[in-house]
Structures are given as structure tokens and as C-alpha cells.
Amino acid sequence: MNRNTLSGVIIFVSSLILFVILSYIAVTGGVGKHPSEEINSLGQFFVNNSYNVFNKTFWAGSPEAVTSILWDYRGFDTIFETTVLFISIGGALVLAYKKINWDKLITPLSDKGLTLIVKTSVKIISSIVVLLSLNLALRGYISPGGGFAGGSAYSIAPLLLISGLSIYYITRLGYKLHKMINIRTIGLLGLSIVSLIPLIWFGYILQNQSKPSTVFPGYPVYIGPLYLGGSLIYLNISEFLVVSTEFIIIFLAMFLLLKSTKGEAE
Amino acid sequence: MLIIEEIVLGLGVVFITIGAICDLLASIGLNKFPNFYVRMHAATIGTIGGAVIPLIGVGLIALISDQLGTYKYMVFGVSIITALLIMIASPTGTHILANAAHKAKLAPVQPKVVDKLEEAEEK
């Protein structure tokens, strides 16, 4: 028996043993207990103090557990992650700005892109990505997600279109540099306005719901049947705008940098 | 009504079995085929036959599982949508990989029976 057959036999036997053990564990319920229907004492505590409809002194206006526990700190989280991204993207652009030939975005050159199969499926998938990212951003206060996740998911759609078709295709779609910067500014303005509005009623910065010590009545939680989650939906939408446009700007810069350095090498 | 449920359950089980067989064949082919392109063909059998068809089967079985409550429609929809997404994305990925490898001449077509792409490029 030579070396290759021996190692083949060993791999086969060990994977068979692994398969049998894993199936035994899975069948006999080794993956853990099913969660019970009753709420335990810790859960009762959080529900009482976060989403208590009958006693609104300490309610966060959001049935999602993480947001409820964080209460107003959800706003701090949003503001500071936007700040970090803003600074890092600004730094990257400052470093690379002189090397980028932004005029190349405007001049239509013949750039064929990849094959027809790739173009078609990239178009389908990028439209699905846009829908998914909007879902992530607009339902971020009741499900996992939020502005940052939604924005970074949205920026995948133009990235797919750039690599599948060409950078000129997405400029024709309207992803232009100055438009992106304007939308980012609108998002930043929205963030600051939403966080400063409670100051008019002598509340705290980034306050969401009313507190016993302040006059601020809190952002509306419901508009008709539509659930809003207080200030969270405005923060999510603004952060979605900021994050998606910043990522798109950096992707455009990256591809333009790639093209200009390629030209220098030739 | 009961007969329809039986038929749907049978279809689901058959689909999942087809998936298992396809996965087995794909793994054998992935190890035994001679060059890059034919091995990639075997890998695609693994994703389409071994992921898309069983997902449809799972959706069908979920549709008649009354113990899931209203979640059965969610499971059905999610598995059908996932199957569609895999069906669009996976062949595109393998197509562009094979195309790039052929253009860059990274993977020699050896042993070769016919290479239409090379013939088209020579013309």
C-alpha cells in the first residue's frame, strides 16, 4: 500500500467518523434545548423597564431588545460610528486626491465591461441588493440592521455595477461625485438636527423619549399604524445616506486610482 | 386534499434525494476530472443540483408542515428566493472564472476534445 492510498484511507475513515458523531449529536438533541415559551425573570425585567406600554416613565419606544437596553445610547452609537467613517474616508480622499483624475468620470470612453451573462446577472443582483439594504435601513429599530449596515449593503450595488459593466455606466445612472457629496451633507445635517431638537425643550442632546427630569415630550412613536421608534428612524435614514454615499465615493476613487496608475505604468 | 399533501411531500423528498446524489457525484467529479474547466463543471453540479433543487424540496415540505403555523409560508418563500438567487449568482461566478482563466491562459485545456472559444478567438 503506497503513501497516497494510505492517506486517502485515513481521510475517508476520519471524515466518516466525524460524520457519524455529528449526526448522532444532531439527532439526539445535542445542539441544545429549545427556548421555552415562558419569559424568565431577566427577560421580564427588561420588558418591564424598556417596552412597558402601561408605564411610560422608562420606555425606549422600541421593542427590539438591544435598542431598548441601549435606550438613548443608540443615538450615540450612530453619531460616533458616522464620525469615525467620516474622518477615515476624508483622510483617504485627502491622501489620494491629487492622483485621481476625476474628469475621467465625465468623458465617455469605450469600456466594454465583462460578458453579456455577467452584465445581466449583475443588474438583477444589484437591484435585489438595493431592496435588501433599504429593508435593513428602514426596519433597523425592530430587526437587526440599522443605518450603517443598510448603507454599507447599499454601496455594494454600484460596486457590482462598476466591476460587472463599467464605471461610465454608473455615472450615467447618476452616481456623480458632487451629487454624492451633496447627499452626504444632507444626511449629516439630518443627524445634527435630530440630535439637537430636544434642546429646544431643554432636553438632552440625542434624547429620544421623554424622561421624568425634562419637559421634552419625546419623538412620536407611532404615526397612525406606522411604527417609527421615536428618533431612531430619522437617525437610521440619515446615517444610511451618509454611509452609502461615503462608501460609493471611496469605491469611485479606488477604481479611478486603479485606472490612472495603470495608465502610468503603460 | 390529503392526496395533494402526499404528492407534495413525495416531491420534496425526491428533490432532496436528487440533491444528495448530485452532491456525491459533484464531489467525485471534483476529485477525478482531469483539468480545471471540467472540474468547474462538476462544482456547478454541486451548487445547482445540490443546493437549488433541495432548497425547492425543503420549501415544498415546509408548505405542508402544519406544525410550523404561519411560519411555513415564510420558510417556503425564503427557500424559493434563496434557490433563485443561487441559480442566478453561481453560474455567473463560474462562467466569469472560467472566462478569465481561459483569457489569461492560466489553465491549459489539456486533455482537449474541442475548444470553441479558442477557435473563435483565432478567427
Tab-separated table of C-alpha atoms in Angstrom:
chain	number	residue	atom	x	y	z
A	1	MET	CA	0.000	0.000	0.000
A	2	ASN	CA	1.654	3.247	-1.087
A	3	ARG	CA	1.553	6.609	0.666
A	4	ASN	CA	-1.285	8.219	-1.329
A	5	THR	CA	-3.748	5.373	-0.845
A	6	LEU	CA	-2.899	5.244	2.855
A	7	SER	CA	-3.578	8.967	3.359
A	8	GLY	CA	-6.758	8.637	1.291
A	9	VAL	CA	-7.980	5.797	3.507
A	10	ILE	CA	-7.133	7.786	6.655
A	11	ILE	CA	-9.001	10.879	5.387
A	12	PHE	CA	-12.001	8.751	4.401
A	13	VAL	CA	-12.187	6.959	7.755
A	14	SER	CA	-11.749	10.124	9.815
A	15	SER	CA	-14.375	12.071	7.866
A	16	LEU	CA	-16.746	9.087	8.195
A	17	ILE	CA	-16.210	9.076	11.980
A	18	LEU	CA	-16.778	12.850	12.111
A	19	PHE	CA	-19.972	12.470	10.042
A	20	VAL	CA	-21.337	9.703	12.295
A	21	ILE	CA	-20.525	11.614	15.516
A	22	LEU	CA	-22.049	14.874	14.247
A	23	SER	CA	-25.221	13.153	13.024
A	24	TYR	CA	-25.530	11.327	16.369
A	25	ILE	CA	-25.210	14.639	18.238
A	26	ALA	CA	-27.705	16.361	15.970
A	27	VAL	CA	-30.281	13.537	16.161
A	28	THR	CA	-30.117	13.106	19.947
A	29	GLY	CA	-30.654	16.830	20.553
A	30	GLY	CA	-27.084	17.715	21.486
A	31	VAL	CA	-27.279	21.161	19.891
A	32	GLY	CA	-29.115	22.485	22.918
A	33	LYS	CA	-32.529	22.917	24.454
A	34	HIS	CA	-35.336	24.552	22.561
A	35	PRO	CA	-36.088	28.011	24.009
A	36	SER	CA	-39.107	27.865	26.276
A	37	GLU	CA	-42.249	29.900	25.665
A	38	GLU	CA	-42.180	31.475	29.144
A	39	ILE	CA	-40.179	34.640	29.790
A	40	ASN	CA	-37.586	34.237	32.551
A	41	SER	CA	-37.032	36.816	35.297
A	42	LEU	CA	-34.255	38.696	33.451
A	43	GLY	CA	-36.442	38.976	30.360
A	44	GLN	CA	-39.357	40.193	32.473
A	45	PHE	CA	-37.123	42.864	33.983
A	46	PHE	CA	-36.062	44.146	30.569
A	47	VAL	CA	-39.585	44.081	29.146
A	48	ASN	CA	-40.917	45.915	32.229
A	49	ASN	CA	-38.277	48.611	32.029
A	50	SER	CA	-37.896	49.048	28.288
A	51	TYR	CA	-41.127	48.451	26.357
A	52	ASN	CA	-43.704	48.936	29.103
A	53	VAL	CA	-46.742	50.377	27.323
A	54	PHE	CA	-48.654	50.959	30.575
A	55	ASN	CA	-45.917	52.838	32.457
A	56	LYS	CA	-44.054	55.043	30.005
A	57	THR	CA	-41.599	56.536	32.511
A	58	PHE	CA	-38.799	54.260	31.413
A	59	TRP	CA	-39.782	53.124	27.975
A	60	ALA	CA	-37.495	53.348	24.974
A	61	GLY	CA	-40.147	53.153	22.287
A	62	SER	CA	-38.515	50.168	20.622
A	63	PRO	CA	-39.490	46.503	21.016
A	64	GLU	CA	-36.059	45.403	19.814
A	65	ALA	CA	-34.148	44.271	22.912
A	66	VAL	CA	-30.735	45.723	22.084
A	67	THR	CA	-32.132	49.129	21.198
A	68	SER	CA	-34.317	49.103	24.301
A	69	ILE	CA	-31.415	48.294	26.588
A	70	LEU	CA	-29.218	50.924	24.971
A	71	TRP	CA	-32.052	53.472	25.089
A	72	ASP	CA	-30.620	56.828	24.070
A	73	TYR	CA	-27.148	55.397	23.632
A	74	ARG	CA	-28.322	54.056	20.290
A	75	GLY	CA	-28.075	57.672	19.147
A	76	PHE	CA	-24.532	57.983	20.499
A	77	ASP	CA	-23.600	54.804	18.656
A	78	THR	CA	-24.966	56.206	15.378
A	79	ILE	CA	-23.269	59.592	15.783
A	80	PHE	CA	-19.860	58.204	16.654
A	81	GLU	CA	-19.740	55.499	14.004
A	82	THR	CA	-20.668	58.136	11.417
A	83	THR	CA	-17.897	60.382	12.768
A	84	VAL	CA	-15.305	57.623	12.552
A	85	LEU	CA	-16.300	56.800	8.983
A	86	PHE	CA	-16.404	60.496	8.025
A	87	ILE	CA	-12.870	61.089	9.308
A	88	SER	CA	-11.377	57.954	7.784
A	89	ILE	CA	-12.966	58.471	4.355
A	90	GLY	CA	-11.928	62.128	4.417
A	91	GLY	CA	-8.356	61.143	5.243
A	92	ALA	CA	-8.231	58.543	2.493
A	93	LEU	CA	-9.558	61.041	-0.063
A	94	VAL	CA	-7.092	63.732	1.015
A	95	LEU	CA	-4.197	61.310	0.596
A	96	ALA	CA	-5.305	60.131	-2.847
A	97	TYR	CA	-6.988	63.248	-4.246
A	98	LYS	CA	-4.158	64.529	-6.441
A	99	LYS	CA	-3.555	61.151	-8.016
A	100	ILE	CA	-7.188	60.780	-9.080
A	101	ASN	CA	-8.255	62.143	-12.430
A	102	TRP	CA	-11.890	62.997	-11.660
A	103	ASP	CA	-12.504	64.209	-15.241
A	104	LYS	CA	-12.360	60.595	-16.360
A	105	LEU	CA	-15.794	60.151	-14.825
A	106	ILE	CA	-17.288	62.655	-17.268
A	107	THR	CA	-15.574	61.714	-20.548
A	108	PRO	CA	-17.370	58.725	-22.053
A	109	LEU	CA	-14.781	56.239	-23.262
A	110	SER	CA	-15.416	52.870	-24.826
A	111	ASP	CA	-15.236	50.498	-21.904
A	112	LYS	CA	-16.793	47.199	-22.804
A	113	GLY	CA	-17.055	45.572	-19.403
A	114	LEU	CA	-17.444	41.837	-18.959
A	115	THR	CA	-19.542	39.359	-20.944
A	116	LEU	CA	-23.302	39.597	-21.514
A	117	ILE	CA	-24.084	36.857	-18.971
A	118	VAL	CA	-22.270	38.741	-16.207
A	119	LYS	CA	-23.876	42.063	-17.150
A	120	THR	CA	-27.411	40.652	-16.972
A	121	SER	CA	-26.996	38.827	-13.671
A	122	VAL	CA	-25.141	41.774	-12.103
A	123	LYS	CA	-28.084	44.030	-12.968
A	124	ILE	CA	-30.582	41.605	-11.378
A	125	ILE	CA	-28.498	41.060	-8.243
A	126	SER	CA	-27.691	44.733	-7.700
A	127	SER	CA	-31.397	45.632	-7.781
A	128	ILE	CA	-32.034	42.932	-5.152
A	129	VAL	CA	-29.156	44.372	-3.083
A	130	VAL	CA	-30.767	47.831	-3.196
A	131	LEU	CA	-34.091	46.435	-1.924
A	132	LEU	CA	-32.384	44.471	0.842
A	133	SER	CA	-30.369	47.475	2.001
A	134	LEU	CA	-33.487	49.669	2.146
A	135	ASN	CA	-35.156	46.962	4.241
A	136	LEU	CA	-32.151	46.854	6.578
A	137	ALA	CA	-32.090	50.634	6.993
A	138	LEU	CA	-35.812	51.311	7.377
A	139	ARG	CA	-36.541	48.404	9.734
A	140	GLY	CA	-33.359	48.777	11.759
A	141	TYR	CA	-35.163	49.584	15.018
A	142	ILE	CA	-37.221	46.390	15.191
A	143	SER	CA	-34.851	43.953	13.500
A	144	PRO	CA	-31.078	43.606	13.358
A	145	GLY	CA	-29.640	46.141	10.967
A	146	GLY	CA	-29.726	49.904	11.040
A	147	GLY	CA	-28.239	52.782	9.131
A	148	PHE	CA	-24.655	51.584	8.984
A	149	ALA	CA	-25.495	48.042	7.876
A	150	GLY	CA	-28.024	49.310	5.342
A	151	GLY	CA	-25.668	51.923	3.931
A	152	SER	CA	-22.753	49.568	3.539
A	153	ALA	CA	-25.055	46.999	1.902
A	154	TYR	CA	-26.393	49.649	-0.491
A	155	SER	CA	-22.889	50.620	-1.605
A	156	ILE	CA	-22.355	47.047	-2.839
A	157	ALA	CA	-24.810	47.653	-5.718
A	158	PRO	CA	-22.703	50.328	-7.516
A	159	LEU	CA	-19.568	48.315	-6.726
A	160	LEU	CA	-21.072	45.294	-8.515
A	161	LEU	CA	-22.138	47.507	-11.422
A	162	ILE	CA	-18.637	49.038	-11.676
A	163	SER	CA	-16.901	45.684	-11.804
A	164	GLY	CA	-19.515	43.989	-13.987
A	165	LEU	CA	-20.263	46.731	-16.511
A	166	SER	CA	-18.051	49.829	-16.247
A	167	ILE	CA	-17.506	52.998	-14.262
A	168	TYR	CA	-19.147	55.041	-17.046
A	169	TYR	CA	-22.354	53.051	-16.737
A	170	ILE	CA	-22.862	54.091	-13.137
A	171	THR	CA	-22.006	57.732	-13.901
A	172	ARG	CA	-24.777	57.625	-16.492
A	173	LEU	CA	-27.063	56.222	-13.786
A	174	GLY	CA	-26.360	59.366	-11.748
A	175	TYR	CA	-23.677	58.335	-9.268
A	176	LYS	CA	-21.632	61.514	-9.705
A	177	LEU	CA	-19.100	62.820	-7.207
A	178	HIS	CA	-20.719	66.173	-6.426
A	179	LYS	CA	-24.183	64.659	-6.127
A	180	MET	CA	-22.801	62.102	-3.676
A	181	ILE	CA	-21.158	64.838	-1.592
A	182	ASN	CA	-24.419	66.832	-1.520
A	183	ILE	CA	-26.439	63.823	-0.366
A	184	ARG	CA	-23.846	63.118	2.312
A	185	THR	CA	-24.155	66.697	3.556
A	186	ILE	CA	-27.957	66.315	3.727
A	187	GLY	CA	-27.500	63.170	5.815
A	188	LEU	CA	-25.062	64.855	8.202
A	189	LEU	CA	-27.454	67.811	8.578
A	190	GLY	CA	-30.286	65.407	9.367
A	191	LEU	CA	-28.196	63.710	12.049
A	192	SER	CA	-27.312	67.015	13.726
A	193	ILE	CA	-30.862	68.426	13.543
A	194	VAL	CA	-32.408	65.246	15.003
A	195	SER	CA	-29.866	65.194	17.834
A	196	LEU	CA	-30.265	68.923	18.653
A	197	ILE	CA	-34.087	69.276	18.505
A	198	PRO	CA	-34.611	68.185	22.196
A	199	LEU	CA	-32.528	71.203	23.280
A	200	ILE	CA	-35.464	73.477	22.299
A	201	TRP	CA	-37.466	71.915	25.172
A	202	PHE	CA	-34.383	71.994	27.451
A	203	GLY	CA	-33.877	68.254	26.987
A	204	TYR	CA	-30.654	66.371	26.473
A	205	ILE	CA	-28.705	66.088	23.221
A	206	LEU	CA	-29.770	62.897	21.368
A	207	GLN	CA	-32.751	62.392	23.695
A	208	ASN	CA	-35.316	60.032	22.212
A	209	GLN	CA	-38.264	59.543	24.592
A	210	SER	CA	-39.458	61.738	27.450
A	211	LYS	CA	-37.761	61.431	30.836
A	212	PRO	CA	-39.109	62.443	34.279
A	213	SER	CA	-36.489	65.201	34.643
A	214	THR	CA	-37.164	67.016	31.333
A	215	VAL	CA	-40.027	68.803	29.601
A	216	PHE	CA	-39.229	67.305	26.166
A	217	PRO	CA	-42.273	65.234	25.112
A	218	GLY	CA	-40.220	62.771	23.029
A	219	TYR	CA	-40.334	61.921	19.342
A	220	PRO	CA	-43.590	60.347	18.098
A	221	VAL	CA	-43.505	56.570	18.350
A	222	TYR	CA	-46.470	55.900	16.074
A	223	ILE	CA	-47.865	57.804	13.112
A	224	GLY	CA	-51.197	56.079	12.541
A	225	PRO	CA	-50.498	52.364	12.170
A	226	LEU	CA	-46.872	53.035	11.169
A	227	TYR	CA	-44.298	52.273	13.831
A	228	LEU	CA	-41.393	54.743	13.952
A	229	GLY	CA	-39.387	54.056	17.117
A	230	GLY	CA	-39.003	57.688	18.136
A	231	SER	CA	-35.897	59.358	16.725
A	232	LEU	CA	-34.410	56.062	15.575
A	233	ILE	CA	-35.952	56.082	12.097
A	234	TYR	CA	-34.639	59.596	11.354
A	235	LEU	CA	-31.182	58.656	12.653
A	236	ASN	CA	-31.246	55.456	10.588
A	237	ILE	CA	-32.260	57.233	7.360
A	238	SER	CA	-29.641	59.991	7.808
A	239	GLU	CA	-26.921	57.505	8.618
A	240	PHE	CA	-27.972	55.373	5.639
A	241	LEU	CA	-27.497	58.393	3.353
A	242	VAL	CA	-24.119	59.297	4.867
A	243	VAL	CA	-22.625	55.806	4.946
A	244	SER	CA	-23.831	54.704	1.497
A	245	THR	CA	-22.601	57.854	-0.266
A	246	GLU	CA	-19.253	57.798	1.549
A	247	PHE	CA	-18.657	54.193	0.533
A	248	ILE	CA	-19.674	54.954	-3.064
A	249	ILE	CA	-17.249	57.920	-3.163
A	250	ILE	CA	-14.394	55.762	-1.913
A	251	PHE	CA	-15.232	53.000	-4.429
A	252	LEU	CA	-15.271	55.518	-7.295
A	253	ALA	CA	-11.930	56.928	-6.092
A	254	MET	CA	-10.481	53.425	-5.809
A	255	PHE	CA	-11.427	52.462	-9.353
A	256	LEU	CA	-10.256	55.793	-10.809
A	257	LEU	CA	-6.951	55.404	-8.953
A	258	LEU	CA	-6.624	51.904	-10.371
A	259	LYS	CA	-7.176	53.205	-13.898
A	260	SER	CA	-4.797	56.172	-13.641
A	261	THR	CA	-1.936	54.118	-12.157
A	262	LYS	CA	-2.465	51.528	-14.887
A	263	GLY	CA	-2.105	54.297	-17.478
A	264	GLU	CA	1.145	55.489	-15.894
A	265	ALA	CA	2.622	52.007	-15.976
A	266	GLU	CA	1.938	51.723	-19.693
B	1	MET	CA	-56.746	17.270	-0.048
B	2	LEU	CA	-54.761	14.542	1.653
B	3	ILE	CA	-53.614	13.125	-1.693
B	4	ILE	CA	-52.245	16.514	-2.751
B	5	GLU	CA	-50.304	16.790	0.502
B	6	GLU	CA	-48.876	13.303	-0.020
B	7	ILE	CA	-47.811	14.229	-3.552
B	8	VAL	CA	-46.144	17.457	-2.381
B	9	LEU	CA	-44.310	15.605	0.400
B	10	GLY	CA	-43.145	12.952	-2.064
B	11	LEU	CA	-41.905	15.611	-4.489
B	12	GLY	CA	-39.986	17.333	-1.693
B	13	VAL	CA	-38.317	14.113	-0.574
B	14	VAL	CA	-37.431	13.236	-4.170
B	15	PHE	CA	-35.884	16.685	-4.690
B	16	ILE	CA	-33.779	16.390	-1.542
B	17	THR	CA	-32.625	12.905	-2.606
B	18	ILE	CA	-31.674	14.253	-6.045
B	19	GLY	CA	-29.672	16.933	-4.251
B	20	ALA	CA	-27.785	14.393	-2.154
B	21	ILE	CA	-26.970	12.297	-5.243
B	22	CYS	CA	-25.824	15.411	-7.153
B	23	ASP	CA	-23.563	16.439	-4.265
B	24	LEU	CA	-21.989	12.975	-4.187
B	25	LEU	CA	-21.423	12.965	-7.975
B	26	ALA	CA	-20.019	16.512	-7.838
B	27	SER	CA	-17.522	15.622	-5.137
B	28	ILE	CA	-16.383	12.543	-7.063
B	29	GLY	CA	-16.043	14.609	-10.241
B	30	LEU	CA	-14.185	17.397	-8.428
B	31	ASN	CA	-11.546	14.894	-7.366
B	32	LYS	CA	-11.339	12.776	-10.507
B	33	PHE	CA	-11.744	15.085	-13.531
B	34	PRO	CA	-8.564	15.900	-15.487
B	35	ASN	CA	-8.476	19.702	-15.927
B	36	PHE	CA	-9.711	22.996	-14.453
B	37	TYR	CA	-12.734	23.535	-16.711
B	38	VAL	CA	-14.239	20.063	-16.335
B	39	ARG	CA	-13.694	20.216	-12.568
B	40	MET	CA	-15.509	23.556	-12.504
B	41	HIS	CA	-18.377	21.870	-14.337
B	42	ALA	CA	-18.533	19.310	-11.517
B	43	ALA	CA	-18.555	22.112	-8.935
B	44	THR	CA	-21.528	23.698	-10.676
B	45	ILE	CA	-23.394	20.403	-10.471
B	46	GLY	CA	-22.795	20.653	-6.729
B	47	THR	CA	-24.321	24.116	-6.482
B	48	ILE	CA	-27.277	23.784	-8.850
B	49	GLY	CA	-28.190	20.142	-8.341
B	50	GLY	CA	-27.000	20.014	-4.750
B	51	ALA	CA	-28.294	23.343	-3.437
B	52	VAL	CA	-31.066	24.769	-5.632
B	53	ILE	CA	-33.139	21.590	-6.080
B	54	PRO	CA	-33.003	20.515	-2.379
B	55	LEU	CA	-33.947	24.072	-1.360
B	56	ILE	CA	-37.074	23.832	-3.515
B	57	GLY	CA	-37.747	20.453	-1.897
B	58	VAL	CA	-37.386	21.954	1.575
B	59	GLY	CA	-39.822	24.707	0.604
B	60	LEU	CA	-42.373	22.154	-0.608
B	61	ILE	CA	-42.069	20.112	2.605
B	62	ALA	CA	-42.413	23.275	4.707
B	63	LEU	CA	-45.589	24.155	2.814
B	64	ILE	CA	-47.422	21.101	4.143
B	65	SER	CA	-45.877	21.111	7.658
B	66	ASP	CA	-48.800	22.421	9.729
B	67	GLN	CA	-46.819	22.338	12.987
B	68	LEU	CA	-44.886	25.411	11.756
B	69	GLY	CA	-48.025	27.564	11.879
B	70	THR	CA	-47.944	30.636	9.650
B	71	TYR	CA	-44.148	30.419	9.516
B	72	LYS	CA	-44.471	27.707	6.886
B	73	TYR	CA	-45.175	30.323	4.212
B	74	MET	CA	-42.105	32.268	5.355
B	75	VAL	CA	-39.899	29.162	5.142
B	76	PHE	CA	-41.361	28.365	1.708
B	77	GLY	CA	-40.759	31.880	0.370
B	78	VAL	CA	-37.269	32.177	1.822
B	79	SER	CA	-36.141	28.853	0.394
B	80	ILE	CA	-37.575	29.599	-3.067
B	81	ILE	CA	-35.948	33.070	-3.128
B	82	THR	CA	-32.616	31.644	-1.954
B	83	ALA	CA	-32.816	28.982	-4.652
B	84	LEU	CA	-33.461	31.633	-7.310
B	85	LEU	CA	-30.561	33.765	-6.063
B	86	ILE	CA	-28.155	30.828	-6.097
B	87	MET	CA	-29.419	29.900	-9.559
B	88	ILE	CA	-28.569	33.398	-10.852
B	89	ALA	CA	-25.320	34.010	-8.978
B	90	SER	CA	-23.486	30.696	-9.007
B	91	PRO	CA	-23.343	30.047	-12.803
B	92	THR	CA	-22.268	33.670	-13.307
B	93	GLY	CA	-19.390	33.184	-10.906
B	94	THR	CA	-18.157	30.002	-12.524
B	95	HIS	CA	-18.632	31.488	-16.007
B	96	ILE	CA	-16.525	34.557	-15.245
B	97	LEU	CA	-13.858	32.453	-13.502
B	98	ALA	CA	-13.544	30.092	-16.449
B	99	ASN	CA	-13.580	33.025	-18.883
B	100	ALA	CA	-10.791	34.816	-17.004
B	101	ALA	CA	-8.692	31.659	-16.692
B	102	HIS	CA	-9.068	30.961	-20.405
B	103	LYS	CA	-8.239	34.530	-21.449
B	104	ALA	CA	-5.171	34.744	-19.210
B	105	LYS	CA	-4.116	31.227	-20.337
B	106	LEU	CA	-3.678	30.246	-16.694
B	107	ALA	CA	-5.314	26.840	-17.053
B	108	PRO	CA	-4.246	24.748	-20.038
B	109	VAL	CA	-7.094	22.934	-21.823
B	110	GLN	CA	-5.438	19.541	-21.588
B	111	PRO	CA	-6.629	16.842	-22.427
B	112	LYS	CA	-8.653	18.610	-25.125
B	113	VAL	CA	-11.507	17.290	-27.248
B	114	VAL	CA	-12.832	20.605	-28.571
B	115	ASP	CA	-12.223	24.265	-27.595
B	116	LYS	CA	-14.738	26.503	-29.357
B	117	LEU	CA	-13.605	29.657	-27.523
B	118	GLU	CA	-10.047	29.265	-28.812
B	119	GLU	CA	-11.350	28.684	-32.340
B	120	ALA	CA	-13.489	31.824	-32.096
B	121	GLU	CA	-10.545	33.900	-30.897
B	122	GLU	CA	-8.318	32.639	-33.712
B	123	LYS	CA	-10.770	33.746	-36.393
